[in-house]
XYZ file of C-alpha atoms in Angstrom:
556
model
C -12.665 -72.766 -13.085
C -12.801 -74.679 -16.360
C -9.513 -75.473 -18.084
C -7.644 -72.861 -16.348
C -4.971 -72.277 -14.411
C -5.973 -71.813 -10.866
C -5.167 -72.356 -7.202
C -8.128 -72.770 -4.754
C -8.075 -70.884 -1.642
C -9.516 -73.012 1.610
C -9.282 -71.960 5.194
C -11.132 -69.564 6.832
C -10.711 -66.442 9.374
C -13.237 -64.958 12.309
C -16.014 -62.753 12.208
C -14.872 -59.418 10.746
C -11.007 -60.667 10.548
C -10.679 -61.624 14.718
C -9.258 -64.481 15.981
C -12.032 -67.418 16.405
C -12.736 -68.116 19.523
C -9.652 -69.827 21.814
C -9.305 -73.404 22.508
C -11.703 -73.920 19.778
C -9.906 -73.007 16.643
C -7.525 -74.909 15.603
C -9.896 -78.136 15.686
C -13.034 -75.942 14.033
C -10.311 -74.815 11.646
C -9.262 -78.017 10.534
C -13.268 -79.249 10.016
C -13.329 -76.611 7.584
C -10.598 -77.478 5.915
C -11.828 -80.846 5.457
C -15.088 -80.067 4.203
C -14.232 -77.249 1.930
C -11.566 -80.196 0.294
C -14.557 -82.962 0.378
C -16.366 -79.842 -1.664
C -13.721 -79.616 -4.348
C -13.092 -83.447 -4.627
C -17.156 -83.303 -5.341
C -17.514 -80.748 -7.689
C -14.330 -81.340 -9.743
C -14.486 -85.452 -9.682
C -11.352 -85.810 -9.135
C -9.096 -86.745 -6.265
C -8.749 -83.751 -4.205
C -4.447 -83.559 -4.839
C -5.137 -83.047 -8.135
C -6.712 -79.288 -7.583
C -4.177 -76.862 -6.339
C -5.264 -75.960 -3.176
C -3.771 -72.846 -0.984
C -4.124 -72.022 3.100
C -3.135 -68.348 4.217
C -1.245 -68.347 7.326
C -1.996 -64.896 7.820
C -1.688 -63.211 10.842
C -3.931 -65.673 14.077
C -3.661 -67.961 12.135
C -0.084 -68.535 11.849
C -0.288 -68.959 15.656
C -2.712 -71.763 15.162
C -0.041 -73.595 12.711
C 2.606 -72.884 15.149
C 0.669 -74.404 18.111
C -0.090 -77.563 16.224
C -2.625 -77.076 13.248
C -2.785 -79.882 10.555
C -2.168 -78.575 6.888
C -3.049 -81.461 4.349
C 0.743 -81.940 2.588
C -0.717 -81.118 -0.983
C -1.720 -78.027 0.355
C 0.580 -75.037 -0.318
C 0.819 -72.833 2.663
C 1.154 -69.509 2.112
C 3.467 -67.990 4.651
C 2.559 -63.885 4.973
C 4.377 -60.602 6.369
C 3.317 -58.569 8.645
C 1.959 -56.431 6.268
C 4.837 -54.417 6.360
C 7.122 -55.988 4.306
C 8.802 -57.999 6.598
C 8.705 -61.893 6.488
C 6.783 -63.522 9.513
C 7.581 -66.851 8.945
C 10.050 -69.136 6.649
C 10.462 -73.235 6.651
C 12.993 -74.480 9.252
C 16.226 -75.352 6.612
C 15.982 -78.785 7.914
C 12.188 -79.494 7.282
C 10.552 -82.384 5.383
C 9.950 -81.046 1.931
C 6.449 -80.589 1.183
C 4.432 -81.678 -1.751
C 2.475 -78.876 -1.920
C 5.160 -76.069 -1.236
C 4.987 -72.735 0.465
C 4.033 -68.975 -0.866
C 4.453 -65.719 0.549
C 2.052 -62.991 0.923
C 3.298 -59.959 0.873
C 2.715 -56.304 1.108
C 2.746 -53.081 -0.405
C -0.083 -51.245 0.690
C -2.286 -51.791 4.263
C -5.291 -51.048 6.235
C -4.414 -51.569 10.027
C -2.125 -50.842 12.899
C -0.264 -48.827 13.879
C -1.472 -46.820 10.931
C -2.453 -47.466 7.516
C -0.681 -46.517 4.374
C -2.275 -46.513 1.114
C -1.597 -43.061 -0.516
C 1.384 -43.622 -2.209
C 4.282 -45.831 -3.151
C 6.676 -46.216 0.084
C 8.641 -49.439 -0.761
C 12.385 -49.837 -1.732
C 12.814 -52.643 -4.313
C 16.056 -52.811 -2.632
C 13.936 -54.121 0.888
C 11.676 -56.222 -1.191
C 14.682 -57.992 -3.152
C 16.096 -58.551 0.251
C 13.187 -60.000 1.836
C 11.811 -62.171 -1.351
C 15.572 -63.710 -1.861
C 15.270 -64.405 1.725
C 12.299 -66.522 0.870
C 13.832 -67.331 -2.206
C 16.671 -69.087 -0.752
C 14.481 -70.784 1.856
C 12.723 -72.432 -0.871
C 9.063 -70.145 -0.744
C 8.471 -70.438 -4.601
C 5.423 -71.871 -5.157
C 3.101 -69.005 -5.527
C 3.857 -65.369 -4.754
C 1.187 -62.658 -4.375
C 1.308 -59.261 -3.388
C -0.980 -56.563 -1.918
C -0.741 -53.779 -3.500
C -3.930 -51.793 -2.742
C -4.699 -48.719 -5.479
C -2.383 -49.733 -8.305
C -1.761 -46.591 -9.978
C 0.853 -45.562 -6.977
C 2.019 -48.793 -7.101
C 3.097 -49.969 -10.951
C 7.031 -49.491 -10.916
C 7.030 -51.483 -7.232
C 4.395 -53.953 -9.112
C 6.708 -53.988 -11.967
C 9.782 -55.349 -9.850
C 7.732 -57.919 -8.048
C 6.336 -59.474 -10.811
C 9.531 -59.382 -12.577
C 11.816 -60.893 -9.794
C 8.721 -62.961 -9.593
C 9.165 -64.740 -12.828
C 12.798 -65.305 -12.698
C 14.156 -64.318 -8.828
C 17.567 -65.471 -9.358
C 17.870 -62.756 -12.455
C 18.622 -60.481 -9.316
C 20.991 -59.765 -7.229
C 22.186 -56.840 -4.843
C 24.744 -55.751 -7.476
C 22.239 -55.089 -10.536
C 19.102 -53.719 -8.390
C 20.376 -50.276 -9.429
C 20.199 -51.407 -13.011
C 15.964 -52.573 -12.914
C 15.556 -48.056 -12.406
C 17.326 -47.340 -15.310
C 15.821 -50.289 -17.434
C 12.346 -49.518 -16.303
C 12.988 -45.625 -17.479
C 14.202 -46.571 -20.390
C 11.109 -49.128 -21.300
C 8.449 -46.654 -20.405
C 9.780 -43.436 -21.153
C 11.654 -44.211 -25.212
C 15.305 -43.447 -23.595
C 14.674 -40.309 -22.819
C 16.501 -38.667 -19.757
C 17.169 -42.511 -18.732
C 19.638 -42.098 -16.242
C 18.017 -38.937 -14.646
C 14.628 -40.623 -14.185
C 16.441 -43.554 -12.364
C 17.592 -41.440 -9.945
C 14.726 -39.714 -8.961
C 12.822 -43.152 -8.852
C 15.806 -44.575 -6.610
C 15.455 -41.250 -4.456
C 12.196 -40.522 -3.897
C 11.029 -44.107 -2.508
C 14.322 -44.004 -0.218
C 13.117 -40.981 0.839
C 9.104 -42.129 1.269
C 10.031 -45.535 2.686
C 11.607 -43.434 6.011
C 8.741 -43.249 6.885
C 5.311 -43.994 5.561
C 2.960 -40.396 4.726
C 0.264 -41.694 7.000
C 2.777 -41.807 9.647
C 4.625 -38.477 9.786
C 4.116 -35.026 11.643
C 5.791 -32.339 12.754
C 7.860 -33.969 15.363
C 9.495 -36.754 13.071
C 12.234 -34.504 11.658
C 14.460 -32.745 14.451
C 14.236 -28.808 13.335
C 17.427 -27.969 15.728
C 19.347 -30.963 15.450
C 21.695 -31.871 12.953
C 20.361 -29.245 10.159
C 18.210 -32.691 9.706
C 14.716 -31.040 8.911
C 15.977 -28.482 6.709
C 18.014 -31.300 4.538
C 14.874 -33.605 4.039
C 13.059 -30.932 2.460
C 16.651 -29.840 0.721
C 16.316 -33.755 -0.591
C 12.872 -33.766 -2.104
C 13.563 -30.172 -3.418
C 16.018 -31.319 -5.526
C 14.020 -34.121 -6.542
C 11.663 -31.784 -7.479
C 13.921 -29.350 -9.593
C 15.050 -32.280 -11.560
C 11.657 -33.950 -12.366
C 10.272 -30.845 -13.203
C 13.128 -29.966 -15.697
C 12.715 -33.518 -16.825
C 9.225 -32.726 -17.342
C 9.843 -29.222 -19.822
C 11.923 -31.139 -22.023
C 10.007 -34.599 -22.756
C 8.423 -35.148 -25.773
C 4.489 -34.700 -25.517
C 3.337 -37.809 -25.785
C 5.458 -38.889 -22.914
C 4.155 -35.988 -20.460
C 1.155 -37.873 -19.193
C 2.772 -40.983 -17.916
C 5.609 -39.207 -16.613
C 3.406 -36.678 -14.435
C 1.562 -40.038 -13.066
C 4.757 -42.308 -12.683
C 7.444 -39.778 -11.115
C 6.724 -35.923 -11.187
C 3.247 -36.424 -8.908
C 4.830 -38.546 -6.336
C 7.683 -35.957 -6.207
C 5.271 -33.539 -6.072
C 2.989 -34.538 -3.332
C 5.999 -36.037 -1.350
C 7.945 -33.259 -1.063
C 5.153 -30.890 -0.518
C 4.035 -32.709 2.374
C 7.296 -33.220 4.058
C 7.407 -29.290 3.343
C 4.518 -28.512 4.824
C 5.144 -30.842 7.955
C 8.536 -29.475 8.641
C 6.556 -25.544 8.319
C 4.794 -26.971 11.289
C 7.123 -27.769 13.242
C 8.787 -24.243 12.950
C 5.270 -22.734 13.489
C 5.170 -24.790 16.788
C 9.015 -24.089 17.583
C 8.529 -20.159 17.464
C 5.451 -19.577 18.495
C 6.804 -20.954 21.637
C 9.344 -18.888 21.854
C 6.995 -15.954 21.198
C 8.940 -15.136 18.171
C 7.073 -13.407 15.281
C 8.563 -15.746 12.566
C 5.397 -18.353 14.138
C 3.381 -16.367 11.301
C 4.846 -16.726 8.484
C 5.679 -20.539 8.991
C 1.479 -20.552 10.101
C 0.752 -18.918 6.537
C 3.104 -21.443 5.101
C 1.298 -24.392 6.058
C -1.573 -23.657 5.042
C -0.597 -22.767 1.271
C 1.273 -26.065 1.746
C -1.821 -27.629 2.807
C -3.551 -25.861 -0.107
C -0.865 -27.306 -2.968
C -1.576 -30.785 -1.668
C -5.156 -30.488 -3.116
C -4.237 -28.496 -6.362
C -2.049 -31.394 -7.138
C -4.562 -33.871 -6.724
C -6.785 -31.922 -8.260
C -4.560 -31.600 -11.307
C -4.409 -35.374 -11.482
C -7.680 -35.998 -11.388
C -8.963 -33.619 -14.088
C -6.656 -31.976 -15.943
C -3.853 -34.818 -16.748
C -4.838 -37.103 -19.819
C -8.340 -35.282 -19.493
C -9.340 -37.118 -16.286
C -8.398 -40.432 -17.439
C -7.167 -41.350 -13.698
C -9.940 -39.549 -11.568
C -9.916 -40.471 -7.957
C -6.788 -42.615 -7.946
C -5.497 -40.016 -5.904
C -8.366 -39.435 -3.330
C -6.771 -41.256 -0.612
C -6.681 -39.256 2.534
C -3.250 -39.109 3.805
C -3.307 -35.777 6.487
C -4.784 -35.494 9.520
C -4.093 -39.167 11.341
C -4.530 -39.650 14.842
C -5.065 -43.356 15.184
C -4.585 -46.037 12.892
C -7.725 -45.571 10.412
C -7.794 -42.961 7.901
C -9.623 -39.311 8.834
C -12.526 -38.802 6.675
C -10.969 -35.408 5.274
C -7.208 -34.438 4.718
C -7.515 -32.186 7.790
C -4.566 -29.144 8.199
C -2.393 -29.645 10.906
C -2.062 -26.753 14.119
C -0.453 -24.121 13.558
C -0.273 -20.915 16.649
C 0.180 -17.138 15.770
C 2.388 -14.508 17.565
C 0.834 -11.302 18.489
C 2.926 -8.689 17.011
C 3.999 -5.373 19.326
C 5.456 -2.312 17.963
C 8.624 -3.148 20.751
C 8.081 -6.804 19.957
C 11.569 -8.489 18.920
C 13.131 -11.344 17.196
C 13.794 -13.769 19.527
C 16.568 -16.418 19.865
C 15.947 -19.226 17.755
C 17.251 -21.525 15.300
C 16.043 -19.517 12.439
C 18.185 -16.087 13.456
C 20.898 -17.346 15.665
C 24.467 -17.935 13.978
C 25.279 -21.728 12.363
C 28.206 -22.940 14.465
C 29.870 -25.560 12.963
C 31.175 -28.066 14.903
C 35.071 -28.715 13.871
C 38.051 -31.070 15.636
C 40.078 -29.550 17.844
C 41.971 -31.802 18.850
C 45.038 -33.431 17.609
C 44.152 -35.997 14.798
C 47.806 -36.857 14.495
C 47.988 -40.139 15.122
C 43.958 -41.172 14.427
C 42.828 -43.446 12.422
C 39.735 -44.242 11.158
C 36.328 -42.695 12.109
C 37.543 -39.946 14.749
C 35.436 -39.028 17.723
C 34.217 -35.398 17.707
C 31.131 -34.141 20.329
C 31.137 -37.123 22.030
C 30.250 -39.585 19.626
C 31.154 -41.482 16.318
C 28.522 -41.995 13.667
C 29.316 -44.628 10.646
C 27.486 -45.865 7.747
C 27.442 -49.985 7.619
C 29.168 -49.582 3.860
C 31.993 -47.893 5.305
C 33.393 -50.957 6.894
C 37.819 -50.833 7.692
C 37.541 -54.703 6.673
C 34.834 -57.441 5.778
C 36.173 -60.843 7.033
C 34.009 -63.641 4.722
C 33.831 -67.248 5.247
C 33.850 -70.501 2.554
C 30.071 -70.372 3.435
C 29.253 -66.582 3.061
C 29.679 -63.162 1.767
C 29.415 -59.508 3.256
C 27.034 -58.261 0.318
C 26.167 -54.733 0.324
C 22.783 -53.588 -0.612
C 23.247 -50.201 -2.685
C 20.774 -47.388 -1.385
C 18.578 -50.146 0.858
C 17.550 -47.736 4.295
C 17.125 -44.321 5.848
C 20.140 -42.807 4.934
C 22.508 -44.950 2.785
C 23.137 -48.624 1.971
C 22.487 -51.803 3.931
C 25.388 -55.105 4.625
C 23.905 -58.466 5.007
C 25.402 -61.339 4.870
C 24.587 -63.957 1.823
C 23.613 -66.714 1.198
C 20.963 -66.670 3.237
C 20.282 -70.013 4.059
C 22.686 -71.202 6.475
C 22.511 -72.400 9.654
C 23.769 -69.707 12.660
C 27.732 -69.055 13.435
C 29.436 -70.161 16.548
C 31.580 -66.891 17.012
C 35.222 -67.948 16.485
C 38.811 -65.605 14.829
C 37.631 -67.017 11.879
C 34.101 -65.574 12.165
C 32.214 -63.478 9.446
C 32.767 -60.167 10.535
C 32.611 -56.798 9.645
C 35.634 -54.119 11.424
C 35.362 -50.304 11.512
C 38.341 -48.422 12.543
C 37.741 -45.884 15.041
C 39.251 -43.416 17.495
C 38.072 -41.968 20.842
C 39.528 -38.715 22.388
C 38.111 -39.999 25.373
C 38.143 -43.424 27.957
C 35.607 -44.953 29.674
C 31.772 -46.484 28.956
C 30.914 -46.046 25.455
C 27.090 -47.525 23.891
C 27.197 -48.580 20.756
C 23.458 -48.151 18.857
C 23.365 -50.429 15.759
C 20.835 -49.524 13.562
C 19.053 -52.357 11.442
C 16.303 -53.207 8.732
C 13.113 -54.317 11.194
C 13.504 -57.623 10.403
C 11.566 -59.770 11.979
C 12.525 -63.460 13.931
C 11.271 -65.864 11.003
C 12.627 -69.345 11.734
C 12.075 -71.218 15.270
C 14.304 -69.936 18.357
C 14.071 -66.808 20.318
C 15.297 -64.413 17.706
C 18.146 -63.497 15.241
C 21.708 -62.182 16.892
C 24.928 -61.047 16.228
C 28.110 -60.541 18.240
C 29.768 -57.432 18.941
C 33.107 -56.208 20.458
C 35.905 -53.263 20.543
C 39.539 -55.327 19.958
C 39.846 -58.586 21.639
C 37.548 -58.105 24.366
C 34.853 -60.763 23.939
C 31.824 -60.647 21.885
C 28.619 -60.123 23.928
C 25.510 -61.461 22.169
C 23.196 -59.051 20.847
C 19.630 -60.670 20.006
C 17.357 -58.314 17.299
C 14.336 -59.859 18.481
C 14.555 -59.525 21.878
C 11.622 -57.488 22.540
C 8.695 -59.468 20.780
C 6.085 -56.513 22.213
C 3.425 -55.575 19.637
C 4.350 -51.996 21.487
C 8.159 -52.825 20.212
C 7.069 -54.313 16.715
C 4.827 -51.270 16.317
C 7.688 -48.735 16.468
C 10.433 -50.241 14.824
C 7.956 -50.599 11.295
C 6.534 -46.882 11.948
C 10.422 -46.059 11.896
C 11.498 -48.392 9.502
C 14.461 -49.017 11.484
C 16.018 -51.269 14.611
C 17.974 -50.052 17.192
C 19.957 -52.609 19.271
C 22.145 -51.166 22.094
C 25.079 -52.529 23.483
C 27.337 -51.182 26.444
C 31.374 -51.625 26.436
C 34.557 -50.456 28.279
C 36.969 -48.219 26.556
C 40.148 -48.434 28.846
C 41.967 -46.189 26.716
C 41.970 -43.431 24.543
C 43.162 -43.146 20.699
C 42.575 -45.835 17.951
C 40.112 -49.415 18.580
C 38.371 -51.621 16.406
C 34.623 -52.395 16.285
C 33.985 -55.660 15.021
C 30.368 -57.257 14.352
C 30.332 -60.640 13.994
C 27.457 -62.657 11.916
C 25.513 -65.617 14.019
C 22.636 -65.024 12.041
C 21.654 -64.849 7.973
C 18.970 -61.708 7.187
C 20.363 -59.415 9.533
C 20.982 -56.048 7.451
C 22.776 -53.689 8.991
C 22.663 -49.792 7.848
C 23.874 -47.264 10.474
C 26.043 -47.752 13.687
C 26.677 -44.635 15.900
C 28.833 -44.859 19.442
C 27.826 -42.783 22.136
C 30.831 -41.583 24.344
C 30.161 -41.562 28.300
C 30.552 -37.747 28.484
C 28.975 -37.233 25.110
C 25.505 -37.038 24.332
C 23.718 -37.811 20.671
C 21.179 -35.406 19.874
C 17.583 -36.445 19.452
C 17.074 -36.923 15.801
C 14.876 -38.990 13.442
C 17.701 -40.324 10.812
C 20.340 -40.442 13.777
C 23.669 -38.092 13.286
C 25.566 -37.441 9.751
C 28.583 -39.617 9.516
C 31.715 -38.698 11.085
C 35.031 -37.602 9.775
C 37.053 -40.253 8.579
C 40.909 -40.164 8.806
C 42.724 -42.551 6.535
């Protein structure tokens, strides 16, 4: 260690990264502890709370903490994620300061359930900002370190980390959109600045839906919603603007732009492609349709590209200067650990007759637009139309703030536009009252009766003591019913929401009449962030889809 500046790490985890054995851990844990320190107070000669010392709480061993483990109070504890990005733990707001602080470990990159993801950059800045002001605010800023696995995928997330890092309150959710541009600009001599922000801003909203690793060729509904056909649309025209990008950079900027933007582009967009191919392979080939074929042939030049891109990146750009950064295998899960190979995913062929004929499917039967038919005279706000309402959070009739707190909205945080949270974040929870936080979206029904309302949040997880973090909801003055985000602590329930990237909390109301009402959502809670909210009507029926239903007409 010398002179230099260090932090020693002491604690300890089982055999192979298991839990030690029950009963017996916390007490053989905090032996170790106490020897490893009577180590260091050896070697150095010097009292031990003059080394900085560091304990993971990561994963099992958080549990031990929380059922009683003693941390020595120089000792800075490094709280973790769950390797997701999402904050497992924070300090109560009320706790005894501590001389040796707390950390976070965070992630960007991870081998483990319910899949791993290590090909290529999947994280928002947006989600990370949120997560590390969280911290931020609850006074974690001791030490931060992040995992970022291969870091060739990972330098403009790396970038941002280490940045907010040095000086967190330099950001805010206002200028986030300004790091992209700034970032361009630094790395690529103010060329095509604005352009290149974009498609950085894009293409990890787009990745962080959900991670490579984790999609197939049921995520994306191919008959609902158009919703398949606009994700590829998305990356597409991601693609046609990177690559025109690309023609007109000056030379010397080619290399790093291929690596930093135009690859992950690339590859993304070819592999949502080739996914989406599948699942109209598998969708006519069902229906005995001869299309099946072509969609078969198309997967498998899709499958093809992948490698030809990798290949390109490992030999051709900068003359193999980044060989095998891009070897991760990234198609062909069916567990959580990597296949060996990329391996092709299923595809079925048609046999073709000479009477054989096109059969009905999505692909040759006429687009009907849905339209209102009813009369919007006297609507206001988002109007009802095939049995449900779809919103975005941002598009909010009023935000009702408090002396305390602000509704701040996240630009471009989630699946399909922005996320609202409510900030500061350090505050203790609401008692719902008229002069509650709240958030109101007009709306009008065509119809009475039960209606469910699906709010759709970031999978933020229950980091503070208590049985989880809530909100209130309620149509007009009827009164608020409780709503709890972490009421299903399952590993089954934790597993889904992070492989989805998204929340959905459900809550059931009475619509007595038809025509114009008010949704209100009312903050208990800080770190909530709400993105999507979509009412189900009792005689409607939302269509199965991964980024739920486009947002609904709005009448002013």
């Amino acid at each position: 260690m010398g002179n230099k500046e260090t932090i020693v790490t002491i604690g300890m985890r089982g055999d192979g990264d298991e839990p030690m054995t029950e009963g017996t851990a916390i007490d053989l844990l905090e032996n170790i502890v106490k020897t490893q320190r009577n180590i260091i107070q050896e070697v150095t000669k010097k009292p031990i709370e003059e080394t900085p010392q560091m304990w993971a709480l990561y994963k099992e061993v958080q549990d031990y903490y929380d059922k009683g483990m003693t941390v020595p109070d120089d000792v800075t504890l490094l709280l973790c994620d769950d390797n997701w990005g999402n904050i497992r733990k924070l300090p109560e707001l009320d706790s005894k300061p501590r001389k040796g602080g707390y950390g976070i470990y965070y992630h960007y990159d991870y081998v483990g359930g319910p899949r791993n993801y290590k090909w290529i950059n999947t994280n928002q800045i947006e989600r990370t900002w949120e997560q590390m002001d969280l911290a931020y605010q609850y006074g974690v800023d001791k030490i931060w370190i992040v995992n970022v696995g291969d870091i060739k995928p990972m330098e403009f997330p790396i970038a941002f980390f280490l940045d907010m890092a040095w000086n967190p309150e330099k950001f805010n959710a206002e200028n986030l959109a300004d790091y992209y541009v700034n970032w361009a600009k630094e790395n690529f001599g103010n060329q095509f600045t604005e352009e290149i922000a974009t498609i950085l801003k894009l293409y990890t909203k787009y990745n962080a839906r959900r991670k490579p690793e984790l999609l197939d060729a049921k995520t994306y509904s191919v008959t609902n919603y158009n919703e398949a056909d606009r994700v590829v649309a998305d990356y597409q025209n991601l693609v046609e603007k990177a690559n025109f990008i690309n023609e007109k950079l000056q030379p010397e900027y080619k290399d790093a732009f291929y690596q930093l933007v135009l690859f992950p582009v690339l590859a993304s967009s070819n592999l949502n492609e080739m996914y989406v191919a599948t699942a109209k392979n598998q969708l006519y080939a069902a229906q005995g349709n001869a299309v099946a074929n072509a969609y078969a042939e198309k997967v498998k030049e899709l499958f093809e590209k992948d490698s030809e891109l990798t290949n390109y990146y490992h030999t051709k750009l900068a003359n193999g200067k980044w060989n095998h950064m891009m070897s991760q295998t990234h198609i062909g899960y069916d567990n959580w650990q990597q296949p060996e190979k990329n391996v092709i995913p299923k595809t079925k062929t048609v046999e073709i007759s000479i009477k054989a004929q096109a059969k009905i499917s999505t692909e040759n039967s006429p687009k009907v637009e849905t339209s209102i038919t009813k009369n919007l005279e006297n609507a206001h706000g988002f109007v009802e139309n095939d049995g449900y309402i779809s919103i975005e959070s941002k598009n909010y009739s009023k935000a009702i703030n408090s002396d305390s707190v602000k509704w701040t909205l996240i630009p471009n945080l989630g699946k399909t536009d922005s996320g609202i949270t409510i900030k500061p974040s350090n505050i203790q929870p609401f008692e719902i009252s008229e002069q509650s936080p709240r958030l109101e979206y007009d709306v009008c029904f065509f119809s009475k009766g039960k209606v469910k309302v699906k709010a759709y949040f970031s999978p933020t997880i229950n980091f503070k003591i208590g049985n989880g973090l809530k909100y209130g909801i309620a149509f007009d003055s009827e009164k608020p019913q409780i709503m709890n985000l972490n009421e299903d602590s399952s590993e089954k329930n934790w597993a889904e929401s992070v492989a989805n990237n998204i929340k959905i909390i459900t809550s059931t109301h009475q619509i007595e009449n038809a025509g114009n009402h008010v949704l209100k959502i009312y903050a208990i809670d800080s770190a909530l962030v709400l993105q999507k909210i979509v009412i189900e009507t009792e005689d409607g029926k939302v269509l199965e889809s991964y980024l739920g239903p486009p947002e609904s007409f709005r009448k002013e």
